[in-house]
Amino acid sequence: MQTSRIPGFYNMTVDERRELLSKMSAFSEEDKAYLYAEKPLSTDTADNMIENVVGTFPLPLGLGLNFLINDKEYAVPMAIEEPSVVASASHIAKIVREAGGFTTEATERVMIGQIQVVGCQDFHKAKEVILSEKDTLINYMNTAYPSLIKRGGGAEDLDVRILNEDANSKFSQMLILHVYINTCDAMGANIINTMVEALAPNVEELTGGKVYLRILSNYPDRCLARARCIIPPDLLATEEFTGEMVRDGVIHAYEFAASDPYRAVTHNKGIMNGIDPVVIATGNDWRAVEAGAHAHAARNGRYGSMTEWSKDDEGNLIGELELPMSVGTVGGSIRVHPVSKIAHKLLNVDSAQELAQVIVAVGLAQNLGALKALATDGIQKGHMALHSRSVAIAAGATGEMIDVISQRLIEEKEIRVGKAKELVEEYKK
Ligand code: NDP
C-alpha cells in the first residue's frame, strides 16, 4: 500500500474498508475471494497442514495503520482475538510517524543448529578434533542443502562447547556443536534440522561419542531485529496529562519491568500482543518467536524487560526493542495458507530481514501503547470500552443489538457478562 495513513478507517464498515483496500492494494480477484471469504482456509488445505483435522479456527484479521518504518509505509496485517490491540498499535504508530517514524535494523539471518554428543572418552580432545575439521564439516553440511548456497546462505561457522564438566554435576558430560546457518528468507527449522542430521554420522566418527539430539535452537541470538523511536514529549500529551508526565510515567513503568520479573512478564506479554498477531498473519511460527523473545529477555541471567525506555538531553522519549526474530517470507505454511500469502502481499516486504524489522516496530509500538495507558488513565478505560462488544456477544446479543448493549454497558460502567445478559433480556422484551 502506498500509505498506511487512512483517516477514519476505524469508523468505516467492513465493506467500506474492503473496497478501499481493494483500490489501494495489488490484489487479484482470487486474493479478494480468499481474504473476504467467510471460510478462507478450506478443510482440504487444513487437512494437508496438520493431523486429525476436524475443522478450522478463524481469527479476526485487522490492519495496524500509520506505520512509517525507515521512511516506508506499512499497513500491518494482525490476526488476533483480543480487542484494543490493533487500535493501540495504530494510535502509537500515528504518534511515532509525527515524530519521524520508527528506525529499524536487522543482523544477517544466522540461525543455530545444535548437535549433542555424549560418551566421548576425552571431551577436550573431541572438541579439538571437531574444531580442526571445522571447514570440512561446514562444507559437508552445505552439500546437504545446495539450494541455500545458491541463494547466498548456508552453514557459515561452527562452535563447540562442553557442558557439565564439573565432576559433581548431576548431569552427563556432553559436547555441544553449534552450527551457524544463514537460512536466507526462510525461518529455517526444517533446513537446519536436515543439515545437522546429515552431519551427525561424521561427528560420531570424529568424536567417538554418540549423537543424540540434532535440531535447531529456538534462541537464534545471531538473528536479531531492532526498532527505535524518538518522541518529543508534546506528542504524548493527553487532555489530562502533560507530555512530560506521560514520558516520565512510561520510563518509570519500564524501570519497574526492568527490576521485577513479575512485572516484566506482563510488560513483555504486552509487547508480544503486537508481535504475535503479525507473526500469525504472515504464516510464521509464533511459538518459535515467543520462545526466542523470552530467552532474550533473560539473557543477562535474570528475566527482564524486552524494551528500554529513556529520555535524551532534549527531553525526548526514546524507545528501543531488540529481539531474535526467526521469521520467514517463504517456507513452512507461509505459501500454503491462502490468507498468509495475501498478508505478505499487503505488507509488501522484500525479505525476511525486512519482515523481522516490521515485527519489532509493532512490538515497540504496542509496548508504548500499554505503558502510556498504564501511566495515565489505566488500561481498563480504553480496553473495556472495546471489550464491551465481546461481552455483549458473549451474553447473546446479535446484529444491531450488539451496539446497543455495548453502549449501555459503557454508560453504566459495568462491563460484565452478567450485566449484559440482563440488558439483552430487557432489549428482547
Ligand atoms: P521449509 O521446510 O518449508 O523450507 C524452506 C523452503 O523455502 C526451502 O525448501 C527452500 O526451497 C524454499 N525457499 C524458497 N526461496 C527461499 C529463500 N529465498 N530463502 C530460503 N529458502 C527459500 O521451512 P523452514 O525450514 O523455514 O521451516 C519452518 C517450519 O518448520 C515452520 O513451519 C516451523 O513451524 C517448523 N518447525 C519448527 C521447529 C522449531 O521451531 N523448533 C522444529 C521443526 C519444524 P529449496 O529447497 O528449493 O531451497
Tab-separated table of C-alpha atoms and ligand atoms in Angstrom:
chain	number	residue	atom	x	y	z
A	1	MET	CA	0.000	0.000	0.000
A	2	GLN	CA	1.268	3.483	-0.807
A	3	THR	CA	0.152	4.865	2.512
A	4	SER	CA	-0.721	3.375	5.845
A	5	ARG	CA	-2.363	6.610	6.965
A	6	ILE	CA	-6.078	6.117	6.333
A	7	PRO	CA	-8.105	8.597	8.413
A	8	GLY	CA	-11.480	7.269	9.507
A	9	PHE	CA	-10.681	3.605	8.723
A	10	TYR	CA	-11.824	2.689	12.225
A	11	ASN	CA	-15.289	4.156	11.664
A	12	MET	CA	-15.913	2.526	8.274
A	13	THR	CA	-17.985	-0.602	7.803
A	14	VAL	CA	-16.104	-3.774	6.911
A	15	ASP	CA	-17.406	-3.484	3.323
A	16	GLU	CA	-16.168	0.108	3.039
A	17	ARG	CA	-12.752	-0.926	4.358
A	18	ARG	CA	-12.577	-3.780	1.862
A	19	GLU	CA	-13.498	-1.511	-1.033
A	20	LEU	CA	-10.780	0.942	-0.058
A	21	LEU	CA	-8.257	-1.841	0.423
A	22	SER	CA	-9.054	-3.320	-2.972
A	23	LYS	CA	-8.368	0.076	-4.553
A	24	MET	CA	-5.103	0.574	-2.672
A	25	SER	CA	-3.619	-2.914	-2.973
A	26	ALA	CA	-2.489	-5.046	-5.868
A	27	PHE	CA	-4.991	-7.769	-5.028
A	28	SER	CA	-6.084	-10.269	-7.641
A	29	GLU	CA	-9.722	-11.413	-7.795
A	30	GLU	CA	-8.523	-14.685	-6.252
A	31	ASP	CA	-6.877	-12.821	-3.349
A	32	LYS	CA	-10.084	-10.936	-2.687
A	33	ALA	CA	-12.123	-14.122	-2.841
A	34	TYR	CA	-9.915	-15.672	-0.142
A	35	LEU	CA	-9.472	-12.601	2.043
A	36	TYR	CA	-13.146	-11.721	2.091
A	37	ALA	CA	-14.440	-15.300	2.294
A	38	GLU	CA	-16.323	-16.402	5.380
A	39	LYS	CA	-14.126	-19.536	5.442
A	40	PRO	CA	-10.802	-18.721	3.749
A	41	LEU	CA	-8.976	-21.867	4.852
A	42	SER	CA	-10.624	-24.896	3.257
A	43	THR	CA	-10.926	-28.125	5.199
A	44	ASP	CA	-8.889	-29.829	2.455
A	45	THR	CA	-5.977	-27.412	2.876
A	46	ALA	CA	-6.229	-27.688	6.651
A	47	ASP	CA	-6.192	-31.477	6.422
A	48	ASN	CA	-2.937	-31.250	4.487
A	49	MET	CA	-1.407	-28.916	7.089
A	50	ILE	CA	-1.865	-30.873	10.329
A	51	GLU	CA	-3.178	-34.198	11.586
A	52	ASN	CA	-6.612	-35.278	12.867
A	53	VAL	CA	-8.332	-32.235	11.357
A	54	VAL	CA	-11.976	-31.758	12.258
A	55	GLY	CA	-12.375	-28.100	11.287
A	56	THR	CA	-10.622	-24.728	11.160
A	57	PHE	CA	-10.302	-21.959	13.749
A	58	PRO	CA	-10.535	-18.483	12.225
A	59	LEU	CA	-9.275	-15.311	13.917
A	60	PRO	CA	-10.149	-11.686	13.159
A	61	LEU	CA	-7.632	-10.075	10.792
A	62	GLY	CA	-7.195	-6.318	11.258
A	63	LEU	CA	-4.806	-3.715	9.876
A	64	GLY	CA	-2.324	-1.896	12.076
A	65	LEU	CA	-2.215	1.510	10.402
A	66	ASN	CA	0.090	4.553	10.371
A	67	PHE	CA	3.336	2.591	10.481
A	68	LEU	CA	6.228	4.537	8.986
A	69	ILE	CA	9.380	2.447	9.297
A	70	ASN	CA	12.688	3.577	7.775
A	71	ASP	CA	10.601	6.025	5.698
A	72	LYS	CA	8.469	3.234	4.207
A	73	GLU	CA	4.714	2.905	4.768
A	74	TYR	CA	3.321	-0.339	6.163
A	75	ALA	CA	-0.290	-1.370	6.724
A	76	VAL	CA	0.360	-4.289	9.039
A	77	PRO	CA	-1.905	-7.376	8.964
A	78	MET	CA	-2.626	-8.539	12.511
A	79	ALA	CA	-4.514	-11.754	13.369
A	80	ILE	CA	-5.723	-11.613	16.980
A	81	GLU	CA	-8.777	-12.220	19.133
A	82	GLU	CA	-8.030	-9.576	21.794
A	83	PRO	CA	-9.798	-6.213	21.488
A	84	SER	CA	-7.842	-2.927	21.598
A	85	VAL	CA	-4.501	-4.330	20.382
A	86	VAL	CA	-4.869	-3.174	16.764
A	87	ALA	CA	-6.319	0.189	17.859
A	88	SER	CA	-3.494	0.785	20.316
A	89	ALA	CA	-0.746	-0.145	17.828
A	90	SER	CA	-2.255	2.182	15.217
A	91	HIS	CA	-2.625	5.006	17.761
A	92	ILE	CA	1.027	4.833	18.782
A	93	ALA	CA	2.225	4.392	15.194
A	94	LYS	CA	0.444	7.666	14.407
A	95	ILE	CA	2.287	9.460	17.193
A	96	VAL	CA	5.632	7.959	16.137
A	97	ARG	CA	5.131	8.879	12.476
A	98	GLU	CA	4.613	12.507	13.536
A	99	ALA	CA	7.999	12.201	15.226
A	100	GLY	CA	9.583	10.877	12.011
A	101	GLY	CA	8.699	7.195	12.240
A	102	PHE	CA	10.490	4.104	13.515
A	103	THR	CA	14.064	3.321	12.591
A	104	THR	CA	14.917	-0.346	12.447
A	105	GLU	CA	17.782	-2.641	11.520
A	106	ALA	CA	18.445	-6.368	11.409
A	107	THR	CA	21.518	-8.559	11.597
A	108	GLU	CA	22.249	-11.212	8.994
A	109	ARG	CA	19.769	-14.094	9.274
A	110	VAL	CA	22.032	-16.569	11.003
A	111	MET	CA	20.195	-19.324	12.826
A	112	ILE	CA	21.666	-22.002	15.098
A	113	GLY	CA	21.630	-25.789	14.782
A	114	GLN	CA	22.707	-27.899	17.768
A	115	ILE	CA	24.234	-31.379	17.865
A	116	GLN	CA	24.536	-33.173	21.204
A	117	VAL	CA	27.350	-35.739	21.651
A	118	VAL	CA	27.673	-37.881	24.794
A	119	GLY	CA	30.050	-40.669	25.848
A	120	CYS	CA	33.319	-39.261	24.410
A	121	GLN	CA	36.392	-40.777	26.032
A	122	ASP	CA	38.122	-37.400	26.110
A	123	PHE	CA	35.789	-34.436	25.627
A	124	HIS	CA	38.583	-31.885	25.191
A	125	LYS	CA	40.266	-33.961	22.529
A	126	ALA	CA	36.901	-34.467	20.796
A	127	LYS	CA	36.367	-30.702	20.828
A	128	GLU	CA	39.810	-30.110	19.302
A	129	VAL	CA	39.180	-32.653	16.546
A	130	ILE	CA	35.864	-31.057	15.631
A	131	LEU	CA	37.396	-27.568	15.542
A	132	SER	CA	40.335	-28.775	13.429
A	133	GLU	CA	37.837	-30.217	10.920
A	134	LYS	CA	35.566	-27.185	11.020
A	135	ASP	CA	35.861	-26.208	7.343
A	136	THR	CA	35.330	-29.773	6.145
A	137	LEU	CA	32.248	-30.151	8.348
A	138	ILE	CA	30.788	-26.837	7.170
A	139	ASN	CA	31.341	-27.815	3.535
A	140	TYR	CA	29.774	-31.210	4.166
A	141	MET	CA	26.653	-29.659	5.637
A	142	ASN	CA	26.330	-27.323	2.713
A	143	THR	CA	26.340	-30.259	0.324
A	144	ALA	CA	23.186	-31.411	2.163
A	145	TYR	CA	21.431	-28.153	1.134
A	146	PRO	CA	22.978	-26.842	-2.089
A	147	SER	CA	20.000	-24.598	-2.936
A	148	LEU	CA	20.735	-22.491	0.144
A	149	ILE	CA	24.277	-21.832	-1.044
A	150	LYS	CA	22.930	-20.769	-4.432
A	151	ARG	CA	20.797	-18.186	-2.626
A	152	GLY	CA	23.809	-16.797	-0.785
A	153	GLY	CA	23.166	-18.610	2.508
A	154	GLY	CA	24.280	-21.878	4.069
A	155	ALA	CA	26.387	-23.013	7.021
A	156	GLU	CA	28.881	-20.268	7.902
A	157	ASP	CA	30.513	-21.151	11.203
A	158	LEU	CA	30.759	-23.784	13.895
A	159	ASP	CA	31.423	-23.663	17.645
A	160	VAL	CA	31.884	-26.365	20.272
A	161	ARG	CA	31.106	-26.264	23.977
A	162	ILE	CA	31.498	-28.852	26.720
A	163	LEU	CA	28.615	-28.955	29.213
A	164	ASN	CA	28.607	-30.364	32.756
A	165	GLU	CA	32.380	-30.625	33.155
A	166	ASP	CA	32.107	-30.326	36.926
A	167	ALA	CA	32.597	-33.809	38.411
A	168	ASN	CA	29.795	-33.044	40.888
A	169	SER	CA	27.283	-32.255	38.167
A	170	LYS	CA	24.217	-34.493	38.338
A	171	PHE	CA	24.024	-34.398	34.541
A	172	SER	CA	26.085	-36.279	31.940
A	173	GLN	CA	29.026	-34.529	30.380
A	174	MET	CA	28.320	-33.645	26.769
A	175	LEU	CA	29.808	-31.959	23.746
A	176	ILE	CA	27.523	-29.483	22.017
A	177	LEU	CA	28.147	-28.315	18.477
A	178	HIS	CA	26.612	-25.028	17.411
A	179	VAL	CA	26.330	-24.674	13.679
A	180	TYR	CA	25.574	-21.176	12.392
A	181	ILE	CA	23.447	-21.284	9.276
A	182	ASN	CA	22.214	-18.415	7.138
A	183	THR	CA	18.739	-19.552	6.107
A	184	CYS	CA	18.121	-16.581	3.774
A	185	ASP	CA	14.392	-15.788	3.681
A	186	ALA	CA	13.187	-18.954	5.411
A	187	MET	CA	12.700	-19.319	9.166
A	188	GLY	CA	14.861	-22.371	8.579
A	189	ALA	CA	13.802	-25.013	11.123
A	190	ASN	CA	13.496	-27.800	8.574
A	191	ILE	CA	16.528	-26.602	6.629
A	192	ILE	CA	18.679	-26.629	9.774
A	193	ASN	CA	17.338	-29.945	11.004
A	194	THR	CA	18.156	-31.519	7.617
A	195	MET	CA	21.691	-30.117	7.725
A	196	VAL	CA	22.522	-31.145	11.292
A	197	GLU	CA	21.054	-34.599	10.797
A	198	ALA	CA	23.265	-35.021	7.733
A	199	LEU	CA	26.328	-34.057	9.774
A	200	ALA	CA	25.668	-36.342	12.749
A	201	PRO	CA	27.444	-39.516	11.450
A	202	ASN	CA	30.631	-37.515	10.713
A	203	VAL	CA	30.514	-36.059	14.216
A	204	GLU	CA	30.184	-39.505	15.777
A	205	GLU	CA	33.100	-40.757	13.734
A	206	LEU	CA	35.348	-37.827	14.672
A	207	THR	CA	34.499	-37.746	18.373
A	208	GLY	CA	33.988	-41.440	19.123
A	209	GLY	CA	30.867	-40.359	21.042
A	210	LYS	CA	27.171	-40.944	20.464
A	211	VAL	CA	25.000	-38.240	18.891
A	212	TYR	CA	21.548	-37.813	20.384
A	213	LEU	CA	19.799	-34.516	19.590
A	214	ARG	CA	20.198	-32.802	16.199
A	215	ILE	CA	17.909	-29.798	15.991
A	216	LEU	CA	17.777	-26.009	15.662
A	217	SER	CA	17.894	-23.780	18.717
A	218	ASN	CA	14.874	-21.525	19.124
A	219	TYR	CA	17.173	-18.907	20.629
A	220	PRO	CA	18.801	-17.512	17.477
A	221	ASP	CA	20.833	-14.749	19.085
A	222	ARG	CA	22.627	-14.000	15.815
A	223	CYS	CA	19.353	-13.331	14.029
A	224	LEU	CA	18.282	-10.102	15.685
A	225	ALA	CA	16.000	-7.240	14.716
A	226	ARG	CA	15.975	-3.828	16.391
A	227	ALA	CA	13.485	-0.970	16.428
A	228	ARG	CA	13.862	2.522	17.853
A	229	CYS	CA	11.681	5.609	18.176
A	230	ILE	CA	12.355	9.122	19.473
A	231	ILE	CA	9.271	11.053	20.536
A	232	PRO	CA	9.106	14.706	21.615
A	233	PRO	CA	7.007	14.895	24.808
A	234	ASP	CA	4.379	17.253	23.355
A	235	LEU	CA	3.246	14.401	21.077
A	236	LEU	CA	2.487	12.301	24.143
A	237	ALA	CA	0.247	14.816	25.937
A	238	THR	CA	-3.363	13.887	26.647
A	239	GLU	CA	-6.259	16.039	27.895
A	240	GLU	CA	-5.324	15.376	31.486
A	241	PHE	CA	-1.573	14.721	31.343
A	242	THR	CA	1.305	16.775	30.010
A	243	GLY	CA	3.710	15.086	27.617
A	244	GLU	CA	6.430	15.200	30.275
A	245	MET	CA	4.144	13.407	32.744
A	246	VAL	CA	3.371	10.685	30.206
A	247	ARG	CA	7.057	10.348	29.256
A	248	ASP	CA	8.158	10.027	32.884
A	249	GLY	CA	5.350	7.553	33.597
A	250	VAL	CA	6.486	5.404	30.675
A	251	ILE	CA	10.089	5.449	31.898
A	252	HIS	CA	9.045	4.548	35.452
A	253	ALA	CA	6.892	1.712	34.066
A	254	TYR	CA	9.926	0.424	32.148
A	255	GLU	CA	12.106	0.685	35.281
A	256	PHE	CA	9.547	-1.398	37.159
A	257	ALA	CA	9.659	-4.127	34.465
A	258	ALA	CA	13.451	-3.987	34.309
A	259	SER	CA	13.669	-4.528	38.090
A	260	ASP	CA	10.929	-7.093	38.697
A	261	PRO	CA	10.276	-10.342	36.798
A	262	TYR	CA	6.618	-10.383	37.928
A	263	ARG	CA	6.057	-7.089	36.138
A	264	ALA	CA	8.455	-7.927	33.270
A	265	VAL	CA	6.310	-10.907	32.260
A	266	THR	CA	3.215	-8.724	31.901
A	267	HIS	CA	5.176	-5.926	30.236
A	268	ASN	CA	6.591	-8.407	27.720
A	269	LYS	CA	3.213	-10.064	27.178
A	270	GLY	CA	2.029	-6.649	26.033
A	271	ILE	CA	4.904	-6.495	23.536
A	272	MET	CA	4.014	-9.954	22.234
A	273	ASN	CA	0.400	-8.683	21.868
A	274	GLY	CA	1.750	-6.737	18.907
A	275	ILE	CA	4.289	-9.245	17.672
A	276	ASP	CA	2.282	-12.487	17.665
A	277	PRO	CA	-0.597	-11.181	15.510
A	278	VAL	CA	1.830	-10.192	12.731
A	279	VAL	CA	3.732	-13.463	13.076
A	280	ILE	CA	0.448	-15.395	12.857
A	281	ALA	CA	-0.984	-13.353	9.959
A	282	THR	CA	2.214	-13.875	7.952
A	283	GLY	CA	2.031	-17.662	8.458
A	284	ASN	CA	5.054	-17.820	10.732
A	285	ASP	CA	5.720	-19.982	13.784
A	286	TRP	CA	4.716	-17.809	16.731
A	287	ARG	CA	5.777	-20.403	19.325
A	288	ALA	CA	9.315	-20.127	17.977
A	289	VAL	CA	9.246	-16.315	18.097
A	290	GLU	CA	7.748	-16.325	21.616
A	291	ALA	CA	10.349	-18.798	22.917
A	292	GLY	CA	13.266	-16.833	21.463
A	293	ALA	CA	11.927	-13.481	22.678
A	294	HIS	CA	11.567	-14.625	26.292
A	295	ALA	CA	15.009	-16.267	26.238
A	296	HIS	CA	16.455	-12.955	25.051
A	297	ALA	CA	14.682	-11.146	27.893
A	298	ALA	CA	16.595	-13.402	30.301
A	299	ARG	CA	19.982	-13.190	28.538
A	300	ASN	CA	21.623	-11.329	31.419
A	301	GLY	CA	20.817	-14.109	33.859
A	302	ARG	CA	17.579	-12.595	35.057
A	303	TYR	CA	14.260	-12.213	33.254
A	304	GLY	CA	13.691	-8.532	32.453
A	305	SER	CA	12.073	-6.044	30.105
A	306	MET	CA	12.376	-6.669	26.361
A	307	THR	CA	12.210	-2.917	25.687
A	308	GLU	CA	14.194	0.025	27.066
A	309	TRP	CA	12.719	3.497	27.599
A	310	SER	CA	14.779	6.585	28.434
A	311	LYS	CA	14.918	10.310	27.687
A	312	ASP	CA	17.591	12.257	25.861
A	313	ASP	CA	19.073	15.693	26.690
A	314	GLU	CA	16.228	17.452	24.861
A	315	GLY	CA	13.648	15.592	26.929
A	316	ASN	CA	12.505	13.304	24.090
A	317	LEU	CA	11.267	9.836	24.972
A	318	ILE	CA	13.449	7.134	23.438
A	319	GLY	CA	12.200	3.582	22.997
A	320	GLU	CA	14.243	0.587	21.871
A	321	LEU	CA	13.468	-3.061	21.280
A	322	GLU	CA	15.859	-5.817	20.214
A	323	LEU	CA	14.649	-9.386	19.739
A	324	PRO	CA	15.695	-12.556	17.961
A	325	MET	CA	13.274	-12.891	15.082
A	326	SER	CA	13.115	-16.297	13.411
A	327	VAL	CA	10.556	-15.465	10.762
A	328	GLY	CA	10.460	-16.082	7.046
A	329	THR	CA	8.794	-14.891	3.890
A	330	VAL	CA	8.951	-18.428	2.476
A	331	GLY	CA	8.706	-21.931	3.905
A	332	GLY	CA	6.508	-23.667	6.457
A	333	SER	CA	2.838	-22.780	5.967
A	334	ILE	CA	3.553	-19.306	4.558
A	335	ARG	CA	2.697	-20.164	0.964
A	336	VAL	CA	0.135	-22.791	1.988
A	337	HIS	CA	-2.319	-20.707	3.992
A	338	PRO	CA	-4.156	-18.529	1.467
A	339	VAL	CA	-4.563	-15.579	3.846
A	340	SER	CA	-0.903	-15.583	4.859
A	341	LYS	CA	0.029	-15.242	1.167
A	342	ILE	CA	-2.248	-12.197	0.957
A	343	ALA	CA	-0.856	-10.790	4.215
A	344	HIS	CA	2.627	-10.839	2.665
A	345	LYS	CA	1.312	-9.044	-0.404
A	346	LEU	CA	-0.340	-6.440	1.798
A	347	LEU	CA	2.747	-5.901	3.897
A	348	ASN	CA	4.924	-5.683	0.805
A	349	VAL	CA	8.181	-6.802	2.398
A	350	ASP	CA	11.036	-7.978	0.180
A	351	SER	CA	12.871	-10.202	2.641
A	352	ALA	CA	12.715	-11.980	5.976
A	353	GLN	CA	15.022	-9.285	7.369
A	354	GLU	CA	12.525	-6.590	6.445
A	355	LEU	CA	9.623	-8.577	7.899
A	356	ALA	CA	11.566	-9.017	11.157
A	357	GLN	CA	12.065	-5.245	11.370
A	358	VAL	CA	8.374	-4.501	10.859
A	359	ILE	CA	7.511	-7.003	13.586
A	360	VAL	CA	9.799	-5.441	16.214
A	361	ALA	CA	8.499	-1.959	15.328
A	362	VAL	CA	4.952	-3.187	16.009
A	363	GLY	CA	6.142	-4.731	19.299
A	364	LEU	CA	7.686	-1.421	20.348
A	365	ALA	CA	4.509	0.477	19.434
A	366	GLN	CA	2.377	-2.000	21.356
A	367	ASN	CA	4.550	-1.625	24.431
A	368	LEU	CA	4.277	2.161	24.366
A	369	GLY	CA	0.507	1.877	23.907
A	370	ALA	CA	0.222	-0.198	27.063
A	371	LEU	CA	2.689	1.878	29.110
A	372	LYS	CA	1.088	5.166	28.055
A	373	ALA	CA	-2.331	3.907	29.138
A	374	LEU	CA	-0.985	2.431	32.372
A	375	ALA	CA	0.909	5.590	33.249
A	376	THR	CA	-2.179	7.783	32.675
A	377	ASP	CA	-5.819	6.645	32.731
A	378	GLY	CA	-5.115	2.980	33.474
A	379	ILE	CA	-5.558	0.175	30.990
A	380	GLN	CA	-9.247	-0.538	31.611
A	381	LYS	CA	-10.719	2.729	30.315
A	382	GLY	CA	-9.863	2.124	26.657
A	383	HIS	CA	-9.681	-1.633	26.836
A	384	MET	CA	-13.037	-2.275	28.464
A	385	ALA	CA	-14.859	0.068	26.116
A	386	LEU	CA	-13.617	-2.047	23.195
A	387	HIS	CA	-14.108	-5.276	25.150
A	388	SER	CA	-17.764	-4.359	25.738
A	389	ARG	CA	-18.701	-5.644	22.274
A	390	SER	CA	-17.260	-9.100	23.024
A	391	VAL	CA	-19.091	-9.057	26.371
A	392	ALA	CA	-22.357	-8.188	24.614
A	393	ILE	CA	-21.867	-11.057	22.130
A	394	ALA	CA	-20.950	-13.486	24.924
A	395	ALA	CA	-24.249	-12.536	26.592
A	396	GLY	CA	-26.217	-13.446	23.469
A	397	ALA	CA	-26.501	-10.099	21.656
A	398	THR	CA	-26.658	-10.309	17.851
A	399	GLY	CA	-26.871	-7.820	14.948
A	400	GLU	CA	-27.851	-4.277	15.887
A	401	MET	CA	-28.339	-5.334	19.485
A	402	ILE	CA	-24.544	-5.611	19.916
A	403	ASP	CA	-24.028	-1.849	19.553
A	404	VAL	CA	-26.936	-1.012	21.830
A	405	ILE	CA	-25.904	-3.388	24.614
A	406	SER	CA	-22.225	-2.469	24.352
A	407	GLN	CA	-23.069	1.253	24.605
A	408	ARG	CA	-25.294	0.654	27.664
A	409	LEU	CA	-22.516	-1.331	29.347
A	410	ILE	CA	-20.092	1.572	28.819
A	411	GLU	CA	-22.610	4.178	30.011
A	412	GLU	CA	-23.453	2.189	33.105
A	413	LYS	CA	-19.745	1.493	33.708
A	414	GLU	CA	-20.490	-2.188	34.262
A	415	ILE	CA	-18.810	-4.189	31.517
A	416	ARG	CA	-19.705	-7.682	32.740
A	417	VAL	CA	-21.390	-10.633	31.049
A	418	GLY	CA	-23.956	-10.876	33.884
A	419	LYS	CA	-24.987	-7.255	33.376
A	420	ALA	CA	-25.026	-7.734	29.585
A	421	LYS	CA	-27.377	-10.728	29.945
A	422	GLU	CA	-29.805	-8.582	31.944
A	423	LEU	CA	-29.679	-5.919	29.225
A	424	VAL	CA	-30.190	-8.487	26.460
A	425	GLU	CA	-33.306	-9.796	28.242
A	426	GLU	CA	-34.567	-6.233	28.686
A	427	TYR	CA	-33.909	-5.472	24.978
A	428	LYS	CA	-35.829	-8.546	23.849
A	429	LYS	CA	-38.951	-7.573	25.803
B	1	NDP	P1	10.708	-25.240	4.796
B	1	NDP	O1	10.975	-26.621	5.216
B	1	NDP	O2	9.452	-25.009	4.037
B	1	NDP	O3	11.981	-24.753	3.991
B	1	NDP	C1	12.030	-23.533	3.349
B	1	NDP	C2	11.898	-23.753	1.857
B	1	NDP	O4	11.798	-22.498	1.224
B	1	NDP	C3	13.110	-24.459	1.320
B	1	NDP	O5	12.685	-25.708	0.893
B	1	NDP	C4	13.534	-23.593	0.115
B	1	NDP	O6	13.457	-24.293	-1.092
B	1	NDP	C5	12.425	-22.578	-0.038
B	1	NDP	N1	12.896	-21.245	-0.413
B	1	NDP	C6	12.449	-20.542	-1.487
B	1	NDP	N2	13.010	-19.332	-1.529
B	1	NDP	C7	13.839	-19.245	-0.472
B	1	NDP	C8	14.679	-18.211	0.029
B	1	NDP	N3	14.779	-17.009	-0.573
B	1	NDP	N4	15.376	-18.437	1.172
B	1	NDP	C9	15.278	-19.628	1.823
B	1	NDP	N5	14.502	-20.645	1.378
B	1	NDP	C10	13.779	-20.460	0.254
B	1	NDP	O7	10.633	-24.235	6.037
B	1	NDP	P2	11.688	-23.881	7.145
B	1	NDP	O8	12.946	-24.660	7.020
B	1	NDP	O9	11.792	-22.408	7.164
B	1	NDP	O10	10.974	-24.401	8.462
B	1	NDP	C11	9.907	-23.686	9.001
B	1	NDP	C12	8.870	-24.632	9.517
B	1	NDP	O11	9.458	-25.569	10.422
B	1	NDP	C13	7.804	-23.939	10.287
B	1	NDP	O12	6.564	-24.418	9.832
B	1	NDP	C14	8.028	-24.389	11.728
B	1	NDP	O13	6.832	-24.405	12.438
B	1	NDP	C15	8.603	-25.745	11.555
B	1	NDP	N6	9.416	-26.324	12.619
B	1	NDP	C16	9.810	-25.618	13.721
B	1	NDP	C17	10.589	-26.187	14.693
B	1	NDP	C18	11.042	-25.349	15.848
B	1	NDP	O14	10.856	-24.152	15.836
B	1	NDP	N7	11.662	-25.924	16.889
B	1	NDP	C19	11.015	-27.603	14.591
B	1	NDP	C20	10.603	-28.221	13.360
B	1	NDP	C21	9.829	-27.623	12.425
B	1	NDP	P3	14.655	-25.152	-1.680
B	1	NDP	O15	14.514	-26.487	-1.078
B	1	NDP	O16	14.448	-25.131	-3.130
B	1	NDP	O17	15.920	-24.484	-1.280
